[in-house]
Short mmCIF file of C-alpha atoms and ligand atoms in Angstrom, two decimals:
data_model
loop_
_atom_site.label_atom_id
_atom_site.label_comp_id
_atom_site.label_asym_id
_atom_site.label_seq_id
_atom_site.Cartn_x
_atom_site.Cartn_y
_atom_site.Cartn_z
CA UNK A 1 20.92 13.90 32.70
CA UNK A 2 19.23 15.71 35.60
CA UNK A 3 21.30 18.43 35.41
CA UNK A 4 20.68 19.02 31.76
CA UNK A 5 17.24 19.15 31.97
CA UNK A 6 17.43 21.79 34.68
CA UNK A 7 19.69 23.67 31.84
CA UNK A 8 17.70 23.33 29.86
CA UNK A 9 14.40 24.28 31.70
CA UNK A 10 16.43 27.47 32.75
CA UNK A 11 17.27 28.20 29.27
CA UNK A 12 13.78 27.78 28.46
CA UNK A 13 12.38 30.22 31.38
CA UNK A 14 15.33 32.62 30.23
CA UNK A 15 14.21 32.99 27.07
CA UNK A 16 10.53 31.95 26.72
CA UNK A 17 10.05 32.46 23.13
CA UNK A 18 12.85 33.28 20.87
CA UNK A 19 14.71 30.65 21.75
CA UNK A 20 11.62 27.90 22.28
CA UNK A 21 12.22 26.16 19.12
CA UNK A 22 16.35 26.36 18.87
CA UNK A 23 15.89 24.30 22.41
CA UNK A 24 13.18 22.42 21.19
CA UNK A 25 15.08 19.02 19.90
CA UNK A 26 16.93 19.52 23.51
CA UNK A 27 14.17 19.36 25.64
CA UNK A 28 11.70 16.32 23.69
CA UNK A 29 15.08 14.81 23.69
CA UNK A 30 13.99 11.14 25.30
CA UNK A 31 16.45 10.15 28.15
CA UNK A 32 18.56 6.81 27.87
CA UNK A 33 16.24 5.07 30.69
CA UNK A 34 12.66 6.19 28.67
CA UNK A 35 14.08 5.14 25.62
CA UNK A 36 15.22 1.48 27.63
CA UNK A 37 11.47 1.53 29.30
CA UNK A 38 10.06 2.32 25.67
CA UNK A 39 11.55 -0.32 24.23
CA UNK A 40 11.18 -2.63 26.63
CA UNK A 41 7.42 -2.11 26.38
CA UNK A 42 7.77 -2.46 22.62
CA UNK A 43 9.63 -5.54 22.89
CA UNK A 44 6.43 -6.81 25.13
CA UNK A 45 3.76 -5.36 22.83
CA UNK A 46 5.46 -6.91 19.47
CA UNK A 47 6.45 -10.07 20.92
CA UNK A 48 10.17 -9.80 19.66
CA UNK A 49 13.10 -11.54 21.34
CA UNK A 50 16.49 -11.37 20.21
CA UNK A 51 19.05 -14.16 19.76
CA UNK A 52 22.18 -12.38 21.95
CA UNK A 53 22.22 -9.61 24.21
CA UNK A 54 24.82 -7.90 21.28
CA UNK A 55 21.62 -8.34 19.15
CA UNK A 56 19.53 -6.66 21.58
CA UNK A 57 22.05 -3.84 22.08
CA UNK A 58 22.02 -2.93 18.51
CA UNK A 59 18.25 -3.39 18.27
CA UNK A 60 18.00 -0.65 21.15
CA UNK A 61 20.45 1.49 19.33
CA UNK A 62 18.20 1.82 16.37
CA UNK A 63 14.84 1.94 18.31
CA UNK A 64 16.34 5.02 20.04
CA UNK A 65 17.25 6.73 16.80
CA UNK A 66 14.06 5.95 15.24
CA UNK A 67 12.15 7.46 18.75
CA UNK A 68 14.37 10.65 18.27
CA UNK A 69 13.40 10.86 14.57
CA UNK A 70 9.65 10.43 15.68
CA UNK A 71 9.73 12.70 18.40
CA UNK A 72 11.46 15.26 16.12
CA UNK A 73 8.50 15.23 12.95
CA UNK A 74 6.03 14.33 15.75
CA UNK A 75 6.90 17.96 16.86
CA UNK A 76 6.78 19.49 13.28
CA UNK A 77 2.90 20.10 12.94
CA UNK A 78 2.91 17.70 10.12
CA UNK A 79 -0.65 16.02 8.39
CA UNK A 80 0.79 12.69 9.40
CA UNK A 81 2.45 11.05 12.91
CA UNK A 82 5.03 8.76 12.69
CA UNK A 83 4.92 5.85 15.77
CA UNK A 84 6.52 3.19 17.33
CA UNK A 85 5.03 0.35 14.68
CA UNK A 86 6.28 -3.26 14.11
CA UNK A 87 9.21 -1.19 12.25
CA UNK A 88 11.03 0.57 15.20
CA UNK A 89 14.26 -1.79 15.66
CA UNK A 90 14.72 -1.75 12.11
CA UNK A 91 16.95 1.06 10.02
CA UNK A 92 15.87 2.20 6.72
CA UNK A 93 18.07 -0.01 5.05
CA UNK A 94 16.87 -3.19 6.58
CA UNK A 95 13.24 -1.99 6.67
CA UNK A 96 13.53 -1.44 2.51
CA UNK A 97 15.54 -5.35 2.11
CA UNK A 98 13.23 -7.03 4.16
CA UNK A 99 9.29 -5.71 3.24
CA UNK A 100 9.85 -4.21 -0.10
CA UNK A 101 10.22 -5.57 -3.12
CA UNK A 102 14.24 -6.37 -3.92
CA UNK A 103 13.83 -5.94 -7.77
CA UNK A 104 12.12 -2.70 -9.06
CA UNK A 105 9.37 -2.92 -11.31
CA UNK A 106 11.44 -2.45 -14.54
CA UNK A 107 10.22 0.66 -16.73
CA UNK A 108 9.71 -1.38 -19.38
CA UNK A 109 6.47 -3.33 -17.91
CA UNK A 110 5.57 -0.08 -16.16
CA UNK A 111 5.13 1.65 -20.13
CA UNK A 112 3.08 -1.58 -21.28
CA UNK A 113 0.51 0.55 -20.56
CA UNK A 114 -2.87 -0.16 -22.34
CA UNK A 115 -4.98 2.81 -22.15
CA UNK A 116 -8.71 1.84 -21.69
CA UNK A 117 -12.11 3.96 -21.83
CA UNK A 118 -13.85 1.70 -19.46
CA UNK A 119 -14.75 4.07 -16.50
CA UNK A 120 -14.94 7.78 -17.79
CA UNK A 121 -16.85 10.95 -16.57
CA UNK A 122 -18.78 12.58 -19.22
CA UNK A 123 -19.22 16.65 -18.38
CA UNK A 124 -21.88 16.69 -16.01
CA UNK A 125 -21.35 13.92 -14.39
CA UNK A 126 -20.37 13.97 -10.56
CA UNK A 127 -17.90 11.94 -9.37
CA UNK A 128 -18.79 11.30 -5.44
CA UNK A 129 -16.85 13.13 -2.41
CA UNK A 130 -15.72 10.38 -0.93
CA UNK A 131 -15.49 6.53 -1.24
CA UNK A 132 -14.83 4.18 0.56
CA UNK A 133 -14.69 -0.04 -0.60
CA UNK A 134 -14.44 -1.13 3.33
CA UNK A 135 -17.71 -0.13 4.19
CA UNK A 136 -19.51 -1.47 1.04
CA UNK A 137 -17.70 -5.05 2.22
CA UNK A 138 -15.31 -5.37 -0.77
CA UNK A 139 -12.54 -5.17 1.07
CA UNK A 140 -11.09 -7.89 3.07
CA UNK A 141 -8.97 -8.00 6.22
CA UNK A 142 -5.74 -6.66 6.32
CA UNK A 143 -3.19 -9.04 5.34
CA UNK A 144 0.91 -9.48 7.08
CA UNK A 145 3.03 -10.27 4.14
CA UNK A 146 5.71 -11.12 6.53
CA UNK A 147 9.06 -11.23 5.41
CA UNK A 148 8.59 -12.01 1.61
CA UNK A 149 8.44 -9.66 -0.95
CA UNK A 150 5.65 -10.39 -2.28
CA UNK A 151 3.37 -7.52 -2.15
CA UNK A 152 2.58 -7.86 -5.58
CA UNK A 153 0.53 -10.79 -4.96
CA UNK A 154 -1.28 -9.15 -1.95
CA UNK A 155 -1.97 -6.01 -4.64
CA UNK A 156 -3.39 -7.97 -7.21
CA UNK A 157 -5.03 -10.74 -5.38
CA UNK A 158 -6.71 -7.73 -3.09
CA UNK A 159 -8.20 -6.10 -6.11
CA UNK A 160 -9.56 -9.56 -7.16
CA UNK A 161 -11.57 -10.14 -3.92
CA UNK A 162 -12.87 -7.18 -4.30
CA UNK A 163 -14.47 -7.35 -7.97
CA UNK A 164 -15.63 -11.01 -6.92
CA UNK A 165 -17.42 -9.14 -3.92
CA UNK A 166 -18.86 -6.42 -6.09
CA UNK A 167 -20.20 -9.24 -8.84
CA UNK A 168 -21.41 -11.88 -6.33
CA UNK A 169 -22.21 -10.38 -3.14
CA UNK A 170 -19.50 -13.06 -1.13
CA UNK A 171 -16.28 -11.87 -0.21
CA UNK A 172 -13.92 -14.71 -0.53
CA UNK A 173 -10.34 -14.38 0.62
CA UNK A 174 -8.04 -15.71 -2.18
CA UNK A 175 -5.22 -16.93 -1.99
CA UNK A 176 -1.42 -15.46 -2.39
CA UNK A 177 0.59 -18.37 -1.87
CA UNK A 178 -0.76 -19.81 -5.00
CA UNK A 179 0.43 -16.72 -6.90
CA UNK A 180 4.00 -16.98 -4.90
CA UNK A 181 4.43 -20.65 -6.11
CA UNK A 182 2.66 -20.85 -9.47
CA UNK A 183 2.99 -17.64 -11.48
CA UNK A 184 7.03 -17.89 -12.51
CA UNK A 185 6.51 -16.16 -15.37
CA UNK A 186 8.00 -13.60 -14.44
CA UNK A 187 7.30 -12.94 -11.28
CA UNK A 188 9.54 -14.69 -8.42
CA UNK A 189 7.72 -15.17 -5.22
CA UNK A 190 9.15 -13.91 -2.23
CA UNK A 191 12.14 -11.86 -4.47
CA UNK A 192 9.73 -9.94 -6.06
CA UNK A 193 6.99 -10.17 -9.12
CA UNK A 194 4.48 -8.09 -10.97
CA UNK A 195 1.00 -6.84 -10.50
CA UNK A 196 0.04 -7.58 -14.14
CA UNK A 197 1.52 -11.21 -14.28
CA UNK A 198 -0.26 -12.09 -11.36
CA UNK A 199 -3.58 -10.87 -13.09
CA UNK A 200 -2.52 -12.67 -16.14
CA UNK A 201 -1.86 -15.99 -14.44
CA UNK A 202 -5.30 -15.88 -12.68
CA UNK A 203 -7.19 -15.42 -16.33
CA UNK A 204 -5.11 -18.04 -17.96
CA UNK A 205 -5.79 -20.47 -15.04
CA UNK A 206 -9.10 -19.62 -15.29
CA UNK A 207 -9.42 -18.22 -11.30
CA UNK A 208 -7.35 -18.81 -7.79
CA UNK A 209 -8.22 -20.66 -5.12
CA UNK A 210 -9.18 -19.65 -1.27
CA UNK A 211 -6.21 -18.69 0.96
CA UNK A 212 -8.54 -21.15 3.45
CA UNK A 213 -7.88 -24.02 1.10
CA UNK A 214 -4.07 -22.59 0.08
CA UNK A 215 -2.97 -20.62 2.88
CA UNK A 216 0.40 -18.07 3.08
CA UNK A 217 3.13 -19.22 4.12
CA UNK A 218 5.47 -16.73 3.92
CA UNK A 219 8.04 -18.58 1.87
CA UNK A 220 8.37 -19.54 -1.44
CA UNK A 221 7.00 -22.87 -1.97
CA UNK A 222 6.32 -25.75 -4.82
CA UNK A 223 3.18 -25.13 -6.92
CA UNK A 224 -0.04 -27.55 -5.14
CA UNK A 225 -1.56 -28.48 -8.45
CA UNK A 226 -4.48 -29.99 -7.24
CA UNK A 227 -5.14 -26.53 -5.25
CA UNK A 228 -4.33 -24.49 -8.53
CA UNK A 229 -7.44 -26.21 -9.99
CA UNK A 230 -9.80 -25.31 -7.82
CA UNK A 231 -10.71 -22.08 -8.91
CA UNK A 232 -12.85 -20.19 -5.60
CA UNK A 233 -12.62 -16.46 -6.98
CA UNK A 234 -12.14 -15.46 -10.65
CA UNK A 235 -11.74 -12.42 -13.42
CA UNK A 236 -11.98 -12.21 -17.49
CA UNK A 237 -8.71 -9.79 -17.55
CA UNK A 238 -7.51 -6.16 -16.49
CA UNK A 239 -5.87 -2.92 -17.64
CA UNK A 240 -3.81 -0.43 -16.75
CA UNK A 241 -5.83 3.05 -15.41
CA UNK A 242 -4.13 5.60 -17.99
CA UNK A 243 -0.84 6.14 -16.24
CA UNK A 244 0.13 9.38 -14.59
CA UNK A 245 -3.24 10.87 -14.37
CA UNK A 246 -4.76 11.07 -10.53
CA UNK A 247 -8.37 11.98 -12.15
CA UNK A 248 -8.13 8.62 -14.18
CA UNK A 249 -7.25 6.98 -10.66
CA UNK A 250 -10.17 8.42 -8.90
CA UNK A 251 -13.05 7.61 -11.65
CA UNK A 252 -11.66 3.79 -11.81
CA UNK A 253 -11.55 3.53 -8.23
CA UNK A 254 -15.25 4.94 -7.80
CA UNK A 255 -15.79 1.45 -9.97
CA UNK A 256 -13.80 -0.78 -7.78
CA UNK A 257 -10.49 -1.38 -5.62
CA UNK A 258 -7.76 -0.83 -7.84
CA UNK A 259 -4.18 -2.06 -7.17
CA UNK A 260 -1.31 0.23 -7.67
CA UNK A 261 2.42 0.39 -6.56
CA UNK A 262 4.37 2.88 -4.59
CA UNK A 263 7.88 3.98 -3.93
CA UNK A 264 7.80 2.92 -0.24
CA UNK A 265 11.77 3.65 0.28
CA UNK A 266 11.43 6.33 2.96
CA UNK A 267 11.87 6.41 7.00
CA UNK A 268 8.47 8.11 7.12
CA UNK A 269 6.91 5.69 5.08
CA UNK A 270 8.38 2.88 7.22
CA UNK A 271 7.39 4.58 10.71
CA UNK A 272 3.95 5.90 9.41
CA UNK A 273 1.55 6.03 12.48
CA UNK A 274 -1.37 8.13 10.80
CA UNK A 275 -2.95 10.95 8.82
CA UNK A 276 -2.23 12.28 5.42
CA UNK A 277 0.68 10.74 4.27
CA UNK A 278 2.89 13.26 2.40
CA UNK A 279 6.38 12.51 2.85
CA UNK A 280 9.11 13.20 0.63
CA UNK A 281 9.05 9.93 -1.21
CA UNK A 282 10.57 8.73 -4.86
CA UNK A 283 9.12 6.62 -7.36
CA UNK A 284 10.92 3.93 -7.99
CA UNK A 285 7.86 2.11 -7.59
CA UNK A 286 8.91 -1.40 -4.90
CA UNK A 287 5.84 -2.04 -3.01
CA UNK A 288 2.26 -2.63 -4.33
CA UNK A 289 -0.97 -2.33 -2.42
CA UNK A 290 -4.64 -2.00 -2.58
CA UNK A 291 -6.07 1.48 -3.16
CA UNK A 292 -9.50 1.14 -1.51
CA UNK A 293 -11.22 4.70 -1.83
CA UNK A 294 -10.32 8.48 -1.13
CA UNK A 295 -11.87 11.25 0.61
CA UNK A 296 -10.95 14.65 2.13
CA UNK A 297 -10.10 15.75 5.82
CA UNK A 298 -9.39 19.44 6.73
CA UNK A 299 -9.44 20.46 3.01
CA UNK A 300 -6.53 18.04 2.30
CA UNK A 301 -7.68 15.17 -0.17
CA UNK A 302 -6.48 11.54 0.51
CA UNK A 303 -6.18 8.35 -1.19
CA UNK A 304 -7.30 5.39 1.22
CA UNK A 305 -4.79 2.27 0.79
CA UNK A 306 -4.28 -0.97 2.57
CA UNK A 307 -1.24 -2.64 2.95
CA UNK A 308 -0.09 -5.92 3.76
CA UNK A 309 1.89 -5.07 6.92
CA UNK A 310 -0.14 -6.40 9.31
CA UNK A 311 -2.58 -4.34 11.05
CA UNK A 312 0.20 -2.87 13.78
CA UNK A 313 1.97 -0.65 10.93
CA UNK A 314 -0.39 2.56 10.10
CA UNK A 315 -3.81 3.40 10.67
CA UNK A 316 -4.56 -0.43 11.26
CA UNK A 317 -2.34 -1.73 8.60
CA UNK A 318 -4.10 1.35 6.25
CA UNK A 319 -2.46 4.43 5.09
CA UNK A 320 -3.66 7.76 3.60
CA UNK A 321 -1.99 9.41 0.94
CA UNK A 322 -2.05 12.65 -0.32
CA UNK A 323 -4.22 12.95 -3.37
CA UNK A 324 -3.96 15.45 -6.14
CA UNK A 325 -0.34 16.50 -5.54
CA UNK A 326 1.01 18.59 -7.96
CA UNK A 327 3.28 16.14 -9.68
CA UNK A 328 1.65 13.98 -11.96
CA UNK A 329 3.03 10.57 -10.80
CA UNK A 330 1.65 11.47 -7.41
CA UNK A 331 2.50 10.65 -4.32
CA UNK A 332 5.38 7.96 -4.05
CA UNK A 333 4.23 7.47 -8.31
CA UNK A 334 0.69 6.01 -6.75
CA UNK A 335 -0.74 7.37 -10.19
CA UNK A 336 2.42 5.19 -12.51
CA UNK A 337 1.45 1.44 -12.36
CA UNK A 338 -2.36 1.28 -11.51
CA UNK A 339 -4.32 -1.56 -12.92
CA UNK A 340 -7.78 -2.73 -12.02
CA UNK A 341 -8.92 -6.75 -12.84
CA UNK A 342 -12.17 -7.15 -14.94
CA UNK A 343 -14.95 -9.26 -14.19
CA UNK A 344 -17.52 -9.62 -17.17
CA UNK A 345 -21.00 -8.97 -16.71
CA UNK A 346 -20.24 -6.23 -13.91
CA UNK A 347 -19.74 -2.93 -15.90
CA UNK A 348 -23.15 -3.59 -18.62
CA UNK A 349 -24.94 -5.12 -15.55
CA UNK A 350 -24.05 -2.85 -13.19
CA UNK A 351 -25.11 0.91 -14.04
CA UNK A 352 -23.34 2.80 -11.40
CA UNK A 353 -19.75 3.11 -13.82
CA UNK A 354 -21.86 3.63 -16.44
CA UNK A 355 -22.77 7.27 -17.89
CA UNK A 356 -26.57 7.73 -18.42
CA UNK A 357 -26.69 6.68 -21.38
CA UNK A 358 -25.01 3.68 -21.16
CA UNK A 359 -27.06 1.57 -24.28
CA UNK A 360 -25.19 3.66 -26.71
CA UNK A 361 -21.47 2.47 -25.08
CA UNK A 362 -22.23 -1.07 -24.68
CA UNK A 363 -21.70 -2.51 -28.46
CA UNK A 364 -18.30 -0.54 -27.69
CA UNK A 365 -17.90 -2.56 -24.68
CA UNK A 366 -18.72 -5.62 -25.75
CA UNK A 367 -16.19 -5.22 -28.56
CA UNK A 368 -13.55 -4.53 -25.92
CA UNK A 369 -14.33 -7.34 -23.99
CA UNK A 370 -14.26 -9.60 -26.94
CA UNK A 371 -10.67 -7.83 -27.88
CA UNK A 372 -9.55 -8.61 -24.21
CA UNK A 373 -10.19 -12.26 -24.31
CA UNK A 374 -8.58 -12.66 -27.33
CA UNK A 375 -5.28 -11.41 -26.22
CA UNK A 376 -5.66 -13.83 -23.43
CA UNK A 377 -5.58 -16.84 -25.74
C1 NAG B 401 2.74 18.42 3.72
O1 NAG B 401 1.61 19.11 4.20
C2 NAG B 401 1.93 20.11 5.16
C3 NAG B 401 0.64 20.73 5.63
O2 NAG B 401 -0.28 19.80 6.02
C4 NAG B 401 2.84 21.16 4.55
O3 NAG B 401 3.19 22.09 5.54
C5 NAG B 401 4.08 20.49 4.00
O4 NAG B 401 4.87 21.43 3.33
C6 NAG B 401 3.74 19.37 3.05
N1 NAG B 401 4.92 18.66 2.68
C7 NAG B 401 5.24 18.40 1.43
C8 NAG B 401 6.50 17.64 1.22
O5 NAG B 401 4.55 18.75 0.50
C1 NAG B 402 -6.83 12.42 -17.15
O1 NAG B 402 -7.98 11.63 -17.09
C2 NAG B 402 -9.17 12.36 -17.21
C3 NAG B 402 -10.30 11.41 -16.95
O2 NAG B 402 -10.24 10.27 -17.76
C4 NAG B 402 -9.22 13.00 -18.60
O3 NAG B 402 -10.40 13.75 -18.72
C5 NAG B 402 -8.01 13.88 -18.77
O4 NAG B 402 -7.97 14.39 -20.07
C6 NAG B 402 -6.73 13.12 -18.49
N1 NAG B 402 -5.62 14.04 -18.47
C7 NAG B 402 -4.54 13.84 -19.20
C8 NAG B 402 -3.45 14.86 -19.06
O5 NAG B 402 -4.42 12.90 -19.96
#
């Protein structure tokens, strides 16, 4: 090992500049005993112990290819670092069967797509630079999933804190383990479920209760009846933002958190440490989340979203996404499946998602509102 560094240091001194980036993978190229000293300290920081020493042997294995896959974009002068997160001892394959969703959200539910003309820009109206539901207290904590795929229900249950928040001024933390054992629909609990059922089963139960009262557990467990009637957090119904359209995405998300689903089946994605996330990514949409805002940084524009990873994956369990990409899913098909939960009384009492003048829409709304309830009976 020595001696190959001094090769390669030679090499380097030989031929300073021509042949700096052919040697570059060579010398970040992490040596057997920092990768074992790296992952020791990992194993510390994450509190992970293995059965068997094979186990731990393997882990290592994949912790060093994941560091040399780090090290390697870390070096590319890329908008976002990949890290060391709660991910590193996992490959790509076990990352995607253990934290995202095993069944894809079928492309039939992803076209039920109800176009709405709720939140709209007329011309002349200026949508703001930047926004940003965390400090306005909508938002709550970031959320660990764990190992049950069940981000749908931290998707849809975040957006529903946060309209409760923007109505009544209390952020109440609901509750996802009622969605994972009640709402079998369609959805299945830790295997997987849907954004739009779990909205659905909190209008037809008439609101969810406080994860306080019915907290995660991580598992798929029977339905608490008595905690399904208490109802601590509430909407009237939802829709879909018009699909495939980022501008859409940004005016309903000036109105509120909106929860959308991503393709999340990438090695970037899983090792994401920070900045603007704009990995090569697909869109088979398996993951939902909570978009909370956007902004800009260094003239690139971002999407601000929080996952349910825990707060040691990403920019304290966040992640910004590239915005306005020039394909019209968007990045990892954040623009496909968005849908945003309504709570009446907030969009004729509260002017802000209103254009100026709003008197002349509101016989419109009302009639919308009144058609929305009625599909709900
Ligand atoms: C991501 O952005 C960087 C610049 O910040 C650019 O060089 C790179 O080509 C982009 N990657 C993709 C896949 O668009
Ligand atoms: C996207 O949405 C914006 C805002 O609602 C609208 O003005 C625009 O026409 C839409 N674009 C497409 C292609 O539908």
């Amino acid at each position: 090992m020595k001696l190959s560094s001094i090769v390669v240091l030679l090499l380097f001194v030989l031929f300073p500049i021509s042949s700096a980036m052919d040697k570059y993978d060579e010398m970040t190229t992490t040596t057997n005993d920092e990768a074992n000293d790296m992952f020791m300290s990992w194993l510390v920081k994450h509190g992970k112990i293995y059965d068997t020493v094979e186990e731990k042997g393997k882990r290592f294995q994949i912790f060093k290819d994941n560091l040399e896959y780090i090290e390697q974009h870390n070096s590319g002068g890329h908008s976002y670092k990949l890290g060391l997160n709660k991910f590193a001892d996992l490959s790509l394959e076990e990352y995607r069967l253990l934290y995202t969703m095993p069944k894809k959200i079928n492309s039939k539910r992803k076209l039920n797509n109800v176009k709405s003309d709720r939140y709209f820009v007329r011309s002349g109206d200026v949508l703001p630079d930047s926004i940003d539901w965390r400090t306005k207290g909508a938002i709550g904590a970031v959320k660990d999933q764990g190992r049950c795929g069940c981000c749908w229900a931290f998707s849809s249950v975040g957006a529903v804190e946060a309209i409760n928040q923007i109505v009544t001024s209390d952020l109440i933390t609901l509750s996802e383990q009622e969605l994972v054992d009640c709402d079998t629909s369609y959805s299945q609990g830790c295997n997987g479920g849907y954004t739009n059922d779990a909205f659905e089963f909190i209008v037809r139960n008439g609101g969810i209760d406080s994860d306080i009262d019915y907290p995660y557990i991580g598992m798929d467990g029977i339905c608490n009846n008595n905690k399904k009637s208490k109802k601590r957090g509430s909407i009237d119904g939802y829709e879909h933002v018009p699909m495939n359209n980022e501008s859409a995405l940004q005016i309903a998300v000036v109105n509120q958190p909106v929860s959308v689903s991503i393709d999340s089946n990438s090695r970037d994605f899983q090792l994401y440490a920070s900045g603007i996330y704009n990995g090569s990514c697909g869109i088979e949409l398996d993951h939902a989340v909570v978009l909370g805002g956007y902004g800009t940084e260094d003239g690139k524009e971002y999407w601000i979203v929080r996952n349910s990873w825990g707060v040691e994956w990403g920019e304290q369990g966040y992640i910004r996404m590239e915005r306005n990409i020039k394909d019209e899913e968007g990045q990892c098909g954040i623009a496909m499946h968005a849908l945003y939960p309504i709570k009446n009384g907030y969009s004729i009492k509260n002017g802000l998602n209103l254009p100026k003048e709003a008197t002349v829409f509101v016989p419109f709304l009302f009639l919308f509102l009144l058609e929305v309830s009625l599909s709900f009976i």
